[in-house]
Each structure stands twice: as structure tokens, then as C-alpha cells.
Amino acid sequence: MTTTGYVFHPEYLWHDTGTSAGLLPANPTAGVQPAMHVENPEAKRRVHELIHACGLLGELMIIEPRRATVAELTRVHTETYVQHIKTQSELRRGGGDAGDGFSPVGHGSYDIARLAAGGLIELVTAAVHGDITNGYALVRPPGHHATADAGMGFCLFNSIAVAARHAQAELGLARVAVVDWDAHHGNGTQAIFDDDPSVLTISLHQAGCFPPDSGWTHENGTGDGTGYALNVPLPPGSGHAAYLHAMHQVVLPALDRFAPDLILLANGFDAGVFDPLARQMLTAASYREMTRLLVGAADRLCHGRLIAAHEGGYSPFYTPYCALTFSKNSPAPPPTSPTLSPLSSPATPPNPSPPNNKPSSARPRNSCPASRRPSRPPEKRPHPRDDREHEGCRRHHRDPARRGGWADYSAFIHVYARG
Ligand code: 3YP
Ligand code: ZN
């Protein structure tokens, strides 16, 4: 019998990241209109609401978070850094930052970040005590970029690192594995455990996305920790099949060899197909299958102890469907419905386009001087949709095993809501 623990607290939604303009600071004077910061409460609020609306809340064991103490935080972070976040958090008008200009510290965020780290501690403790098998912490702020002495990439305290150290120091666990499939490199976690062979870190991410020059395959740990950091940088657009391949070829064999006592998961949903901050094209079905594989590894290796911390995931519409996978009754994938998918083109288009041989005079006039290039002879090639050349590509993209059924979330909610 599997029991899944769940940590959530309204205060997580009160972490106030203010306004910005995408990755730019808002600057009305310069014509840069303020918008909600991308790391705002909405996506995570909707995850919680979907869990509730689907009736999953009753299946989960609610674990109450508490605030991590300074002593627990300083197993990972320097005293100076913890104090810095406290000071920034005391600024009354907001505007605080953890270090890189990308990591807002709202008023009171010190306590909220401690509640996030403490939530992870409580989940890990419940798993080791046998109250739960695995668990999911729906926390803000995120943590995986935060190093010992610097916040970055929206992260204040590295909650997963704090929980890993707590498991070793207080709960008697020897080896902890951290799997990080957030679309961005888990550089903070890697740096914190870089020279430590008792913590294996594995990060799957979009190559060179964030931090910009970080997470390459040659980063494998240092000193005694050499070989205990693994990186799988994947090109933009990698998608379902590439991630599943990496899981089977790298993550699962490494976990089997390392034989952890606990697996922690930096569960970022920003590798999802609709995410604004990465291009990894994963679907709810991808997350479900990857989660299933990790649950299997944890069952095999460490009494099922798999504890996930929510990291990125910025599509308020899609993130909740990706996050639903962490349920004890994760059902088989729903049947894929290609007709639901805006991306899947029918095998034969109903109205094949005419060959692209219109004379250039038929195109709309463009008065921009930059567009007045010497006219090229019209292309003779048939339009790709007219020939059979791309049938293989179309079949490839319709293949549910590759596509992951990304548009199926209407079927998905049906499966959850009605059993
Ligand atoms: C931080 C600033 C630019 C990209 C952004 C990434 C944050 C994130 O989701 N990290 O996992
Ligand atoms: Zn991310």
C-alpha cells in the first residue's frame, strides 16, 4: 500500500515577486510596461486547485510544513547568506533580491522560503518514519539554482539540499540522489554537493539555457565527489522521446548503481510544451511516464522514498496537468486523440495549397526599404504538403510515443475526475 504525502501552504502563494517584464526589469520611463513576474503564484495555485477539484486531496496524506531553522539552513548555506535574505525580506516596500537581480525577495519571503525548506524536511522525515511512501511538496519559492552563498534564477534557499542534509544529519541516511528534470540546470544543488560522494546529482535540462554556461556533460563533480554529478544537456525541442531515452540510458542506471537511501526530485514543469521559459516540449504524459519510472526506481532501491519539490513551471494552463502525475493512483495514459491536437496535421490536408509559384507582384506591397531585395526566380519545388516527402515526418509527429499526447488534457482531467 502506497501513501503519498502532500505539502502545501497558502503562504507559498504569498511569496511576492512583484512585477517585471519577462526577463527585463519593468521600466515605465523607458516604455517597458510592468507585468506580473513570471514566477508568480498563479501556476502553483492552479496546481493545488486541480488536485483539489479532481478529488485527489482525499487520497493524499497532508503533511504540515514548518519553517526550517537557521541551523538547518546553514547545513547548506552560509550564515551571511541566510542573514542577507532575512535583511532583504525586512525591506518594507519589496524590491529585495537574493543576489543576481533575477531573484526577488518580497516582504516576508525569508519566512516563506524557510517554510518551503521546512516542508521538504517534513516530507522526508515522514517518508523515513514510514508515515508516507513518497511525497510532493508544492512550494514556492523554488530552490535548485541557489548555491551556498547566492540566490539566483528565482531561488532563495535550496530546499532540496537542506532536506538532503537533514536526512543525513538527523535521520541516519547515508546516500541521497537528487534527480532534477526542471528545464534549467540544477546548478545550485550540483555546486553544494560537488565534492561529496554521498549525494549524487543528476540534472536533465535544456542545454545552455539557464544558467547560460552551465550543466555540461564534463561537469562531473570534484575531489571525492568526482563521478557523483551527472548532466544531460538536451537541445531545445528535445521532447518526450529524448527525455525518456535519457531516463532509461542515464538516470535509471546511475540510480541503480548508486543505490540511494532516498531520491529527491527537483520537479520542474518548465520543460512542458507550453512553457514560456524553455523549449523542451514535454507533455503531461511525459511527466507521468518519467514519474512512473522514478517511483519504480525508488520502490526497487529505497523503500519507495521519492520526495519531489516543485521548482519551475510557468504555464498557468498546462503546469497543473503535468503536476497531477504525482498521485498514488496515476492511471494509464488516456487514449491519445490526434484530432484534439492543434499540432497534428491530417495525413491529407482537406484543401491542398497550390504550388508556391505565384509571381511576386501578387504578394502584398511592402513599403519597407529593407524588404526590397532583388527578386528571385519563383521556386519550382512543390509545396511540402503536396508531395509524399514529408509523410514520414508527419507520421513521426503523430506517433503518441514521440508526441506524448500533449493536447490530451481534456481526456486527462476526465480520467482523474471520473475515475
Ligand atoms: C531565471 C532567469 C532566466 C531564466 C529563469 C529560469 C528560472 C527557472 O525556472 N529555473 O529553474
Ligand atoms: Zn526552471
Short mmCIF file of C-alpha atoms and ligand atoms in Angstrom, two decimals:
data_model
loop_
_atom_site.label_atom_id
_atom_site.label_comp_id
_atom_site.label_asym_id
_atom_site.label_seq_id
_atom_site.Cartn_x
_atom_site.Cartn_y
_atom_site.Cartn_z
CA MET A 1 0.00 0.00 0.00
CA THR A 2 1.47 3.28 -1.12
CA THR A 3 0.80 6.53 0.70
CA THR A 4 1.69 9.79 -0.99
CA GLY A 5 2.36 12.80 1.20
CA TYR A 6 1.48 16.32 0.13
CA VAL A 7 2.86 19.59 1.41
CA PHE A 8 1.13 22.84 0.58
CA HIS A 9 0.55 26.08 2.44
CA PRO A 10 -1.22 29.28 1.40
CA GLU A 11 1.87 31.25 2.41
CA TYR A 12 3.69 29.72 -0.54
CA LEU A 13 1.39 31.79 -2.72
CA TRP A 14 2.20 34.92 -0.72
CA HIS A 15 5.84 34.97 -1.79
CA ASP A 16 5.65 38.32 -3.57
CA THR A 17 7.84 38.53 -6.67
CA GLY A 18 6.28 41.82 -7.76
CA THR A 19 6.36 42.95 -11.35
CA SER A 20 8.83 42.70 -14.20
CA ALA A 21 8.65 42.47 -17.96
CA GLY A 22 9.52 38.89 -18.75
CA LEU A 23 13.22 38.71 -18.05
CA LEU A 24 13.64 42.50 -18.05
CA PRO A 25 13.03 44.75 -15.09
CA ALA A 26 9.90 46.80 -15.64
CA ASN A 27 10.78 50.37 -16.59
CA PRO A 28 7.80 52.56 -17.45
CA THR A 29 10.04 55.58 -18.11
CA ALA A 30 11.75 53.62 -20.86
CA GLY A 31 8.46 52.25 -22.18
CA VAL A 32 8.82 48.81 -20.57
CA GLN A 33 5.40 48.10 -19.11
CA PRO A 34 5.29 46.19 -15.81
CA ALA A 35 3.64 42.75 -15.84
CA MET A 36 3.30 40.06 -13.21
CA HIS A 37 6.67 38.46 -12.57
CA VAL A 38 6.84 35.10 -14.40
CA GLU A 39 7.38 33.28 -11.11
CA ASN A 40 4.01 34.39 -9.72
CA PRO A 41 1.52 32.35 -7.66
CA GLU A 42 -0.88 31.55 -10.48
CA ALA A 43 0.52 28.30 -11.92
CA LYS A 44 1.06 26.79 -8.49
CA ARG A 45 -2.31 27.96 -7.19
CA ARG A 46 -3.91 26.19 -10.14
CA VAL A 47 -1.95 23.01 -9.43
CA HIS A 48 -3.37 22.95 -5.92
CA GLU A 49 -6.87 23.74 -7.14
CA LEU A 50 -6.75 20.97 -9.74
CA ILE A 51 -5.55 18.46 -7.17
CA HIS A 52 -8.50 19.52 -5.03
CA ALA A 53 -11.02 19.64 -7.89
CA CYS A 54 -10.07 16.14 -9.05
CA GLY A 55 -10.73 14.70 -5.63
CA LEU A 56 -7.09 13.78 -5.22
CA LEU A 57 -6.69 15.69 -1.98
CA GLY A 58 -8.50 12.94 -0.11
CA GLU A 59 -6.07 10.34 -1.45
CA LEU A 60 -3.02 12.21 -0.25
CA MET A 61 -1.64 12.38 3.27
CA ILE A 62 -1.43 16.04 4.13
CA ILE A 63 1.86 16.88 5.79
CA GLU A 64 2.03 20.25 7.56
CA PRO A 65 5.12 22.26 6.73
CA ARG A 66 7.13 24.16 9.32
CA ARG A 67 9.84 26.77 8.97
CA ALA A 68 13.36 25.41 8.63
CA THR A 69 15.58 26.76 11.39
CA VAL A 70 18.73 28.77 10.78
CA ALA A 71 20.73 25.75 11.97
CA GLU A 72 19.04 23.59 9.31
CA LEU A 73 19.59 26.17 6.59
CA THR A 74 23.25 26.62 7.46
CA ARG A 75 23.94 22.95 6.81
CA VAL A 76 23.82 24.16 3.21
CA HIS A 77 24.00 27.97 3.16
CA THR A 78 26.43 30.38 4.78
CA GLU A 79 25.25 32.36 7.83
CA THR A 80 25.94 35.54 5.88
CA TYR A 81 23.67 34.47 3.03
CA VAL A 82 20.82 33.44 5.36
CA GLN A 83 21.16 36.81 7.09
CA HIS A 84 21.17 38.57 3.71
CA ILE A 85 17.83 37.01 2.75
CA LYS A 86 16.43 37.98 6.17
CA THR A 87 17.54 41.58 5.70
CA GLN A 88 16.19 41.76 2.15
CA SER A 89 12.91 40.31 3.36
CA GLU A 90 12.61 43.00 6.02
CA LEU A 91 12.56 45.78 3.40
CA ARG A 92 9.06 47.14 3.67
CA ARG A 93 8.42 48.11 0.08
CA GLY A 94 9.69 44.90 -1.53
CA GLY A 95 12.46 45.32 -4.03
CA GLY A 96 14.78 42.91 -2.26
CA ASP A 97 16.86 40.46 -4.27
CA ALA A 98 18.75 37.30 -3.39
CA GLY A 99 21.80 38.15 -5.46
CA ASP A 100 21.57 38.07 -9.25
CA GLY A 101 18.83 40.62 -9.90
CA PHE A 102 16.57 37.74 -11.03
CA SER A 103 15.56 36.52 -7.60
CA PRO A 104 13.09 38.84 -5.92
CA VAL A 105 12.76 38.71 -2.16
CA GLY A 106 9.36 40.07 -1.20
CA HIS A 107 8.47 41.42 2.19
CA GLY A 108 8.31 38.38 4.45
CA SER A 109 9.80 36.00 1.89
CA TYR A 110 12.51 34.91 4.35
CA ASP A 111 9.87 33.16 6.43
CA ILE A 112 8.13 31.75 3.37
CA ALA A 113 11.39 30.36 1.95
CA ARG A 114 12.04 28.77 5.36
CA LEU A 115 8.54 27.24 5.19
CA ALA A 116 9.41 25.80 1.77
CA ALA A 117 12.65 24.21 3.00
CA GLY A 118 10.89 23.02 6.17
CA GLY A 119 8.11 21.48 4.07
CA LEU A 120 10.70 19.34 2.32
CA ILE A 121 12.26 18.40 5.65
CA GLU A 122 8.88 17.30 6.98
CA LEU A 123 8.11 15.20 3.89
CA VAL A 124 11.48 13.46 4.03
CA THR A 125 11.02 12.83 7.74
CA ALA A 126 7.55 11.35 7.16
CA ALA A 127 8.98 9.06 4.47
CA VAL A 128 11.84 7.84 6.62
CA HIS A 129 9.49 7.27 9.57
CA GLY A 130 7.24 5.24 7.29
CA ASP A 131 4.19 7.53 7.54
CA ILE A 132 4.27 8.03 3.78
CA THR A 133 5.91 6.20 0.90
CA ASN A 134 6.59 9.14 -1.37
CA GLY A 135 5.56 12.76 -1.48
CA TYR A 136 5.18 16.03 -3.31
CA ALA A 137 5.90 19.50 -1.95
CA LEU A 138 4.04 22.22 -3.85
CA VAL A 139 6.28 25.00 -2.63
CA ARG A 140 7.39 28.49 -3.57
CA PRO A 141 9.96 29.97 -3.87
CA PRO A 142 11.90 27.40 -5.90
CA GLY A 143 15.39 26.35 -4.84
CA HIS A 144 17.57 24.44 -7.29
CA HIS A 145 19.67 27.40 -8.52
CA ALA A 146 20.55 28.63 -5.03
CA THR A 147 24.16 27.94 -4.02
CA ALA A 148 25.70 28.09 -0.54
CA ASP A 149 26.09 31.85 -0.64
CA ALA A 150 23.98 33.18 -3.53
CA GLY A 151 20.40 33.16 -4.71
CA MET A 152 19.73 33.09 -8.41
CA GLY A 153 17.10 32.29 -11.01
CA PHE A 154 14.12 33.00 -8.69
CA CYS A 155 15.61 30.72 -5.99
CA LEU A 156 16.31 31.76 -2.39
CA PHE A 157 17.10 28.69 -0.26
CA ASN A 158 17.96 25.35 -1.83
CA SER A 159 15.16 23.39 -0.15
CA ILE A 160 16.16 20.06 -1.67
CA ALA A 161 19.75 20.44 -0.48
CA VAL A 162 18.56 21.39 3.00
CA ALA A 163 16.32 18.29 3.06
CA ALA A 164 19.14 16.03 1.81
CA ARG A 165 21.47 17.26 4.56
CA HIS A 166 18.71 16.88 7.13
CA ALA A 167 18.17 13.28 6.04
CA GLN A 168 21.84 12.55 6.52
CA ALA A 169 22.38 14.50 9.74
CA GLU A 170 19.14 13.70 11.58
CA LEU A 171 17.58 10.64 10.00
CA GLY A 172 20.64 8.47 9.55
CA LEU A 173 20.54 8.11 5.78
CA ALA A 174 23.89 7.62 4.05
CA ARG A 175 23.29 8.27 0.35
CA VAL A 176 20.85 10.67 -1.25
CA ALA A 177 20.23 11.01 -5.00
CA VAL A 178 18.83 14.21 -6.48
CA VAL A 179 17.18 13.98 -9.90
CA ASP A 180 16.42 17.36 -11.47
CA TRP A 181 14.27 17.50 -14.60
CA ASP A 182 13.42 21.16 -14.40
CA ALA A 183 14.21 22.62 -17.84
CA HIS A 184 17.05 24.61 -16.31
CA HIS A 185 20.29 23.29 -14.90
CA GLY A 186 20.21 22.44 -11.19
CA ASN A 187 23.49 24.30 -10.74
CA GLY A 188 22.96 25.21 -7.09
CA THR A 189 22.34 21.64 -5.97
CA GLN A 190 25.28 20.45 -8.07
CA ALA A 191 27.61 23.08 -6.55
CA ILE A 192 26.52 22.37 -2.96
CA PHE A 193 27.30 18.64 -3.31
CA ASP A 194 30.10 18.96 -5.85
CA ASP A 195 32.84 17.34 -3.78
CA ASP A 196 30.54 14.99 -1.88
CA PRO A 197 30.23 11.35 -2.99
CA SER A 198 27.32 10.74 -0.61
CA VAL A 199 24.96 12.86 -2.75
CA LEU A 200 24.51 12.02 -6.42
CA THR A 201 23.08 14.87 -8.51
CA ILE A 202 21.64 14.25 -11.97
CA SER A 203 20.26 17.14 -13.99
CA LEU A 204 18.37 16.89 -17.28
CA HIS A 205 17.94 20.31 -18.85
CA GLN A 206 17.85 22.44 -21.95
CA ALA A 207 21.48 22.88 -22.96
CA GLY A 208 22.90 26.29 -22.15
CA CYS A 209 19.53 27.82 -21.25
CA PHE A 210 19.95 28.90 -17.62
CA PRO A 211 22.42 29.50 -16.13
CA PRO A 212 23.70 30.31 -19.59
CA ASP A 213 27.02 28.43 -19.45
CA SER A 214 26.33 25.63 -17.03
CA GLY A 215 25.33 21.98 -16.88
CA TRP A 216 27.65 20.50 -19.49
CA THR A 217 28.48 16.80 -19.55
CA HIS A 218 32.06 17.37 -18.39
CA GLU A 219 30.80 18.77 -15.06
CA ASN A 220 31.02 15.57 -13.04
CA GLY A 221 31.88 16.69 -9.52
CA THR A 222 35.25 17.46 -7.96
CA GLY A 223 37.62 15.77 -5.48
CA ASP A 224 35.96 12.89 -3.66
CA GLY A 225 32.74 13.80 -5.42
CA THR A 226 34.15 13.13 -8.88
CA GLY A 227 31.66 10.98 -10.75
CA TYR A 228 28.77 11.95 -8.46
CA ALA A 229 27.40 14.78 -10.57
CA LEU A 230 25.80 13.94 -13.90
CA ASN A 231 24.48 16.33 -16.52
CA VAL A 232 22.32 15.61 -19.53
CA PRO A 233 22.12 18.84 -21.55
CA LEU A 234 19.46 18.37 -24.22
CA PRO A 235 18.95 20.63 -27.24
CA PRO A 236 15.87 22.84 -27.42
CA GLY A 237 12.88 20.92 -28.74
CA SER A 238 14.08 17.57 -27.42
CA GLY A 239 10.66 16.35 -26.36
CA HIS A 240 9.19 13.16 -24.98
CA ALA A 241 11.37 10.54 -26.68
CA ALA A 242 14.65 12.27 -25.82
CA TYR A 243 13.74 12.64 -22.15
CA LEU A 244 12.55 9.04 -21.90
CA HIS A 245 15.76 7.92 -23.58
CA ALA A 246 17.81 9.91 -21.06
CA MET A 247 15.80 8.39 -18.21
CA HIS A 248 16.47 4.86 -19.43
CA GLN A 249 20.07 5.36 -20.53
CA VAL A 250 21.40 7.64 -17.79
CA VAL A 251 19.11 8.29 -14.84
CA LEU A 252 17.89 4.78 -14.01
CA PRO A 253 21.26 3.01 -14.46
CA ALA A 254 23.00 5.68 -12.38
CA LEU A 255 20.41 5.36 -9.61
CA ASP A 256 20.70 1.57 -9.66
CA ARG A 257 24.46 1.81 -9.32
CA PHE A 258 24.41 4.48 -6.63
CA ALA A 259 21.77 2.66 -4.56
CA PRO A 260 20.44 5.70 -2.72
CA ASP A 261 18.55 5.60 0.58
CA LEU A 262 16.34 8.42 -0.66
CA ILE A 263 15.60 10.02 -4.04
CA LEU A 264 14.80 13.71 -4.13
CA LEU A 265 13.29 15.17 -7.28
CA ALA A 266 13.58 18.78 -8.43
CA ASN A 267 10.23 18.58 -10.14
CA GLY A 268 10.18 21.47 -12.60
CA PHE A 269 7.36 21.61 -15.12
CA ASP A 270 9.00 24.24 -17.29
CA ALA A 271 10.12 21.51 -19.70
CA GLY A 272 6.42 21.39 -20.66
CA VAL A 273 5.37 22.20 -24.19
CA PHE A 274 3.60 25.46 -23.34
CA ASP A 275 6.22 26.88 -21.01
CA PRO A 276 7.46 30.39 -21.75
CA LEU A 277 10.92 29.88 -20.21
CA ALA A 278 12.17 26.82 -22.07
CA ARG A 279 11.60 24.84 -25.28
CA GLN A 280 11.62 21.22 -24.23
CA MET A 281 8.17 20.21 -25.48
CA LEU A 282 7.29 17.68 -22.77
CA THR A 283 3.68 16.75 -22.18
CA ALA A 284 1.64 15.69 -19.20
CA ALA A 285 2.12 12.14 -20.46
CA SER A 286 5.90 12.65 -20.46
CA TYR A 287 5.87 13.75 -16.83
CA ARG A 288 3.60 10.88 -15.93
CA GLU A 289 5.88 8.32 -17.53
CA MET A 290 9.07 9.85 -16.11
CA THR A 291 7.48 9.97 -12.66
CA ARG A 292 6.37 6.35 -13.00
CA LEU A 293 9.95 5.34 -13.79
CA LEU A 294 11.32 7.18 -10.75
CA VAL A 295 8.64 5.73 -8.50
CA GLY A 296 9.75 2.32 -9.76
CA ALA A 297 13.40 3.08 -9.03
CA ALA A 298 12.53 4.28 -5.54
CA ASP A 299 10.46 1.15 -4.89
CA ARG A 300 13.37 -1.00 -6.04
CA LEU A 301 16.13 0.88 -4.27
CA CYS A 302 14.91 2.74 -1.19
CA HIS A 303 11.51 1.57 0.10
CA GLY A 304 9.73 3.88 -2.34
CA ARG A 305 11.18 7.04 -0.80
CA LEU A 306 10.83 9.58 -3.58
CA ILE A 307 10.24 13.15 -2.47
CA ALA A 308 9.52 15.79 -5.10
CA ALA A 309 9.81 19.54 -4.75
CA HIS A 310 8.00 21.79 -7.20
CA GLU A 311 10.54 24.02 -8.99
CA GLY A 312 9.77 25.88 -12.24
CA GLY A 313 6.65 25.64 -14.40
CA TYR A 314 5.24 28.89 -15.71
CA SER A 315 2.30 27.99 -17.90
CA PRO A 316 -0.71 28.52 -15.65
CA PHE A 317 -2.78 26.45 -18.10
CA TYR A 318 -0.62 23.39 -18.60
CA THR A 319 1.53 23.06 -15.48
CA PRO A 320 -1.36 21.68 -13.38
CA TYR A 321 -1.89 18.77 -15.78
CA CYS A 322 1.80 17.94 -15.71
CA ALA A 323 1.84 18.11 -11.92
CA LEU A 324 -1.12 15.74 -11.46
CA THR A 325 1.16 12.79 -12.16
CA PHE A 326 2.22 12.68 -8.56
CA SER A 327 -0.68 10.67 -7.31
CA LYS A 328 -0.75 7.16 -5.97
CA ASN A 329 -3.36 6.14 -8.48
CA SER A 330 -1.63 7.55 -11.52
CA PRO A 331 -3.72 5.92 -14.24
CA ALA A 332 -2.53 4.53 -17.51
CA PRO A 333 -2.16 7.23 -20.16
CA PRO A 334 -5.53 8.10 -21.67
CA PRO A 335 -6.03 7.13 -25.30
CA THR A 336 -4.48 9.78 -27.49
CA SER A 337 -6.84 11.72 -29.66
CA PRO A 338 -4.94 13.14 -32.60
CA THR A 339 -7.97 15.15 -33.64
CA LEU A 340 -7.69 17.13 -30.41
CA SER A 341 -4.18 18.19 -31.23
CA PRO A 342 -3.69 21.53 -32.92
CA LEU A 343 -0.18 20.39 -33.84
CA SER A 344 -1.13 17.22 -35.64
CA SER A 345 -1.86 17.81 -39.28
CA PRO A 346 -4.21 15.45 -41.08
CA ALA A 347 -2.45 12.98 -43.35
CA THR A 348 -4.06 14.58 -46.39
CA PRO A 349 -4.91 18.24 -45.99
CA PRO A 350 -8.53 18.88 -46.91
CA ASN A 351 -7.56 21.71 -49.26
CA PRO A 352 -4.05 21.19 -50.54
CA SER A 353 -2.31 24.51 -51.07
CA PRO A 354 -1.44 25.35 -54.65
CA PRO A 355 2.22 25.19 -55.55
CA ASN A 356 4.10 28.26 -54.41
CA ASN A 357 4.63 29.72 -57.87
CA LYS A 358 2.74 32.96 -57.64
CA PRO A 359 4.51 35.83 -59.33
CA SER A 360 5.96 38.25 -56.79
CA SER A 361 3.66 41.02 -57.96
CA ALA A 362 0.74 39.08 -56.47
CA ARG A 363 2.19 39.46 -52.98
CA PRO A 364 1.08 42.35 -50.85
CA ARG A 365 3.12 45.51 -51.38
CA ASN A 366 5.64 46.19 -48.66
CA SER A 367 6.90 49.70 -48.43
CA CYS A 368 9.74 48.87 -46.07
CA PRO A 369 13.01 49.52 -47.92
CA ALA A 370 14.62 46.54 -46.20
CA SER A 371 12.23 44.22 -47.98
CA ARG A 372 13.22 45.44 -51.47
CA ARG A 373 15.62 42.70 -52.33
CA PRO A 374 16.43 41.55 -55.82
CA SER A 375 13.59 39.27 -56.85
CA ARG A 376 14.43 35.62 -57.04
CA PRO A 377 13.04 33.25 -59.66
CA PRO A 378 9.93 31.52 -58.34
CA GLU A 379 10.65 28.20 -56.65
CA LYS A 380 9.86 25.13 -58.69
CA ARG A 381 9.66 22.76 -55.76
CA PRO A 382 6.17 21.53 -54.94
CA HIS A 383 4.74 22.67 -51.65
CA PRO A 384 5.81 20.18 -48.98
CA ARG A 385 2.23 19.33 -48.14
CA ASP A 386 1.62 18.30 -51.73
CA ASP A 387 4.26 15.63 -52.01
CA ARG A 388 4.82 12.44 -50.08
CA GLU A 389 8.26 13.54 -48.97
CA HIS A 390 7.09 14.63 -45.52
CA GLU A 391 4.71 11.79 -44.81
CA GLY A 392 7.39 10.20 -42.59
CA CYS A 393 7.74 13.41 -40.58
CA ARG A 394 4.00 13.65 -40.17
CA ARG A 395 3.80 10.08 -39.02
CA HIS A 396 6.66 10.75 -36.61
CA HIS A 397 4.87 13.70 -35.05
CA ARG A 398 1.58 11.83 -34.81
CA ASP A 399 3.23 8.89 -33.07
CA PRO A 400 1.93 9.13 -29.49
CA ALA A 401 5.14 7.57 -28.19
CA ARG A 402 7.07 10.55 -29.54
CA ARG A 403 4.47 13.24 -29.19
CA GLY A 404 3.36 12.24 -25.73
CA GLY A 405 -0.24 13.17 -26.49
CA TRP A 406 0.22 16.74 -25.39
CA ALA A 407 -3.21 18.00 -26.28
CA ASP A 408 -4.97 15.31 -24.36
CA TYR A 409 -5.51 17.08 -21.15
CA SER A 410 -9.24 17.22 -21.59
CA ALA A 411 -9.17 13.42 -21.61
CA PHE A 412 -6.70 13.56 -18.75
CA ILE A 413 -8.91 15.53 -16.40
CA HIS A 414 -11.78 13.23 -17.32
CA VAL A 415 -9.72 10.24 -16.24
CA TYR A 416 -8.92 11.85 -12.92
CA ALA A 417 -12.26 13.38 -12.20
CA ARG A 418 -14.45 10.37 -13.01
CA GLY A 419 -12.05 7.61 -12.03
C1 3YP B 1 15.72 32.58 -14.44
C2 3YP B 1 16.11 33.81 -15.19
C3 3YP B 1 16.11 33.45 -16.63
C4 3YP B 1 15.60 32.05 -16.76
C5 3YP B 1 14.95 31.77 -15.44
C6 3YP B 1 14.90 30.31 -15.11
C7 3YP B 1 14.21 30.09 -13.81
C8 3YP B 1 13.89 28.65 -13.62
O1 3YP B 1 12.81 28.18 -13.87
N1 3YP B 1 14.81 27.83 -13.18
O2 3YP B 1 14.60 26.54 -13.00
ZN ZN B 2 13.38 26.07 -14.46
#
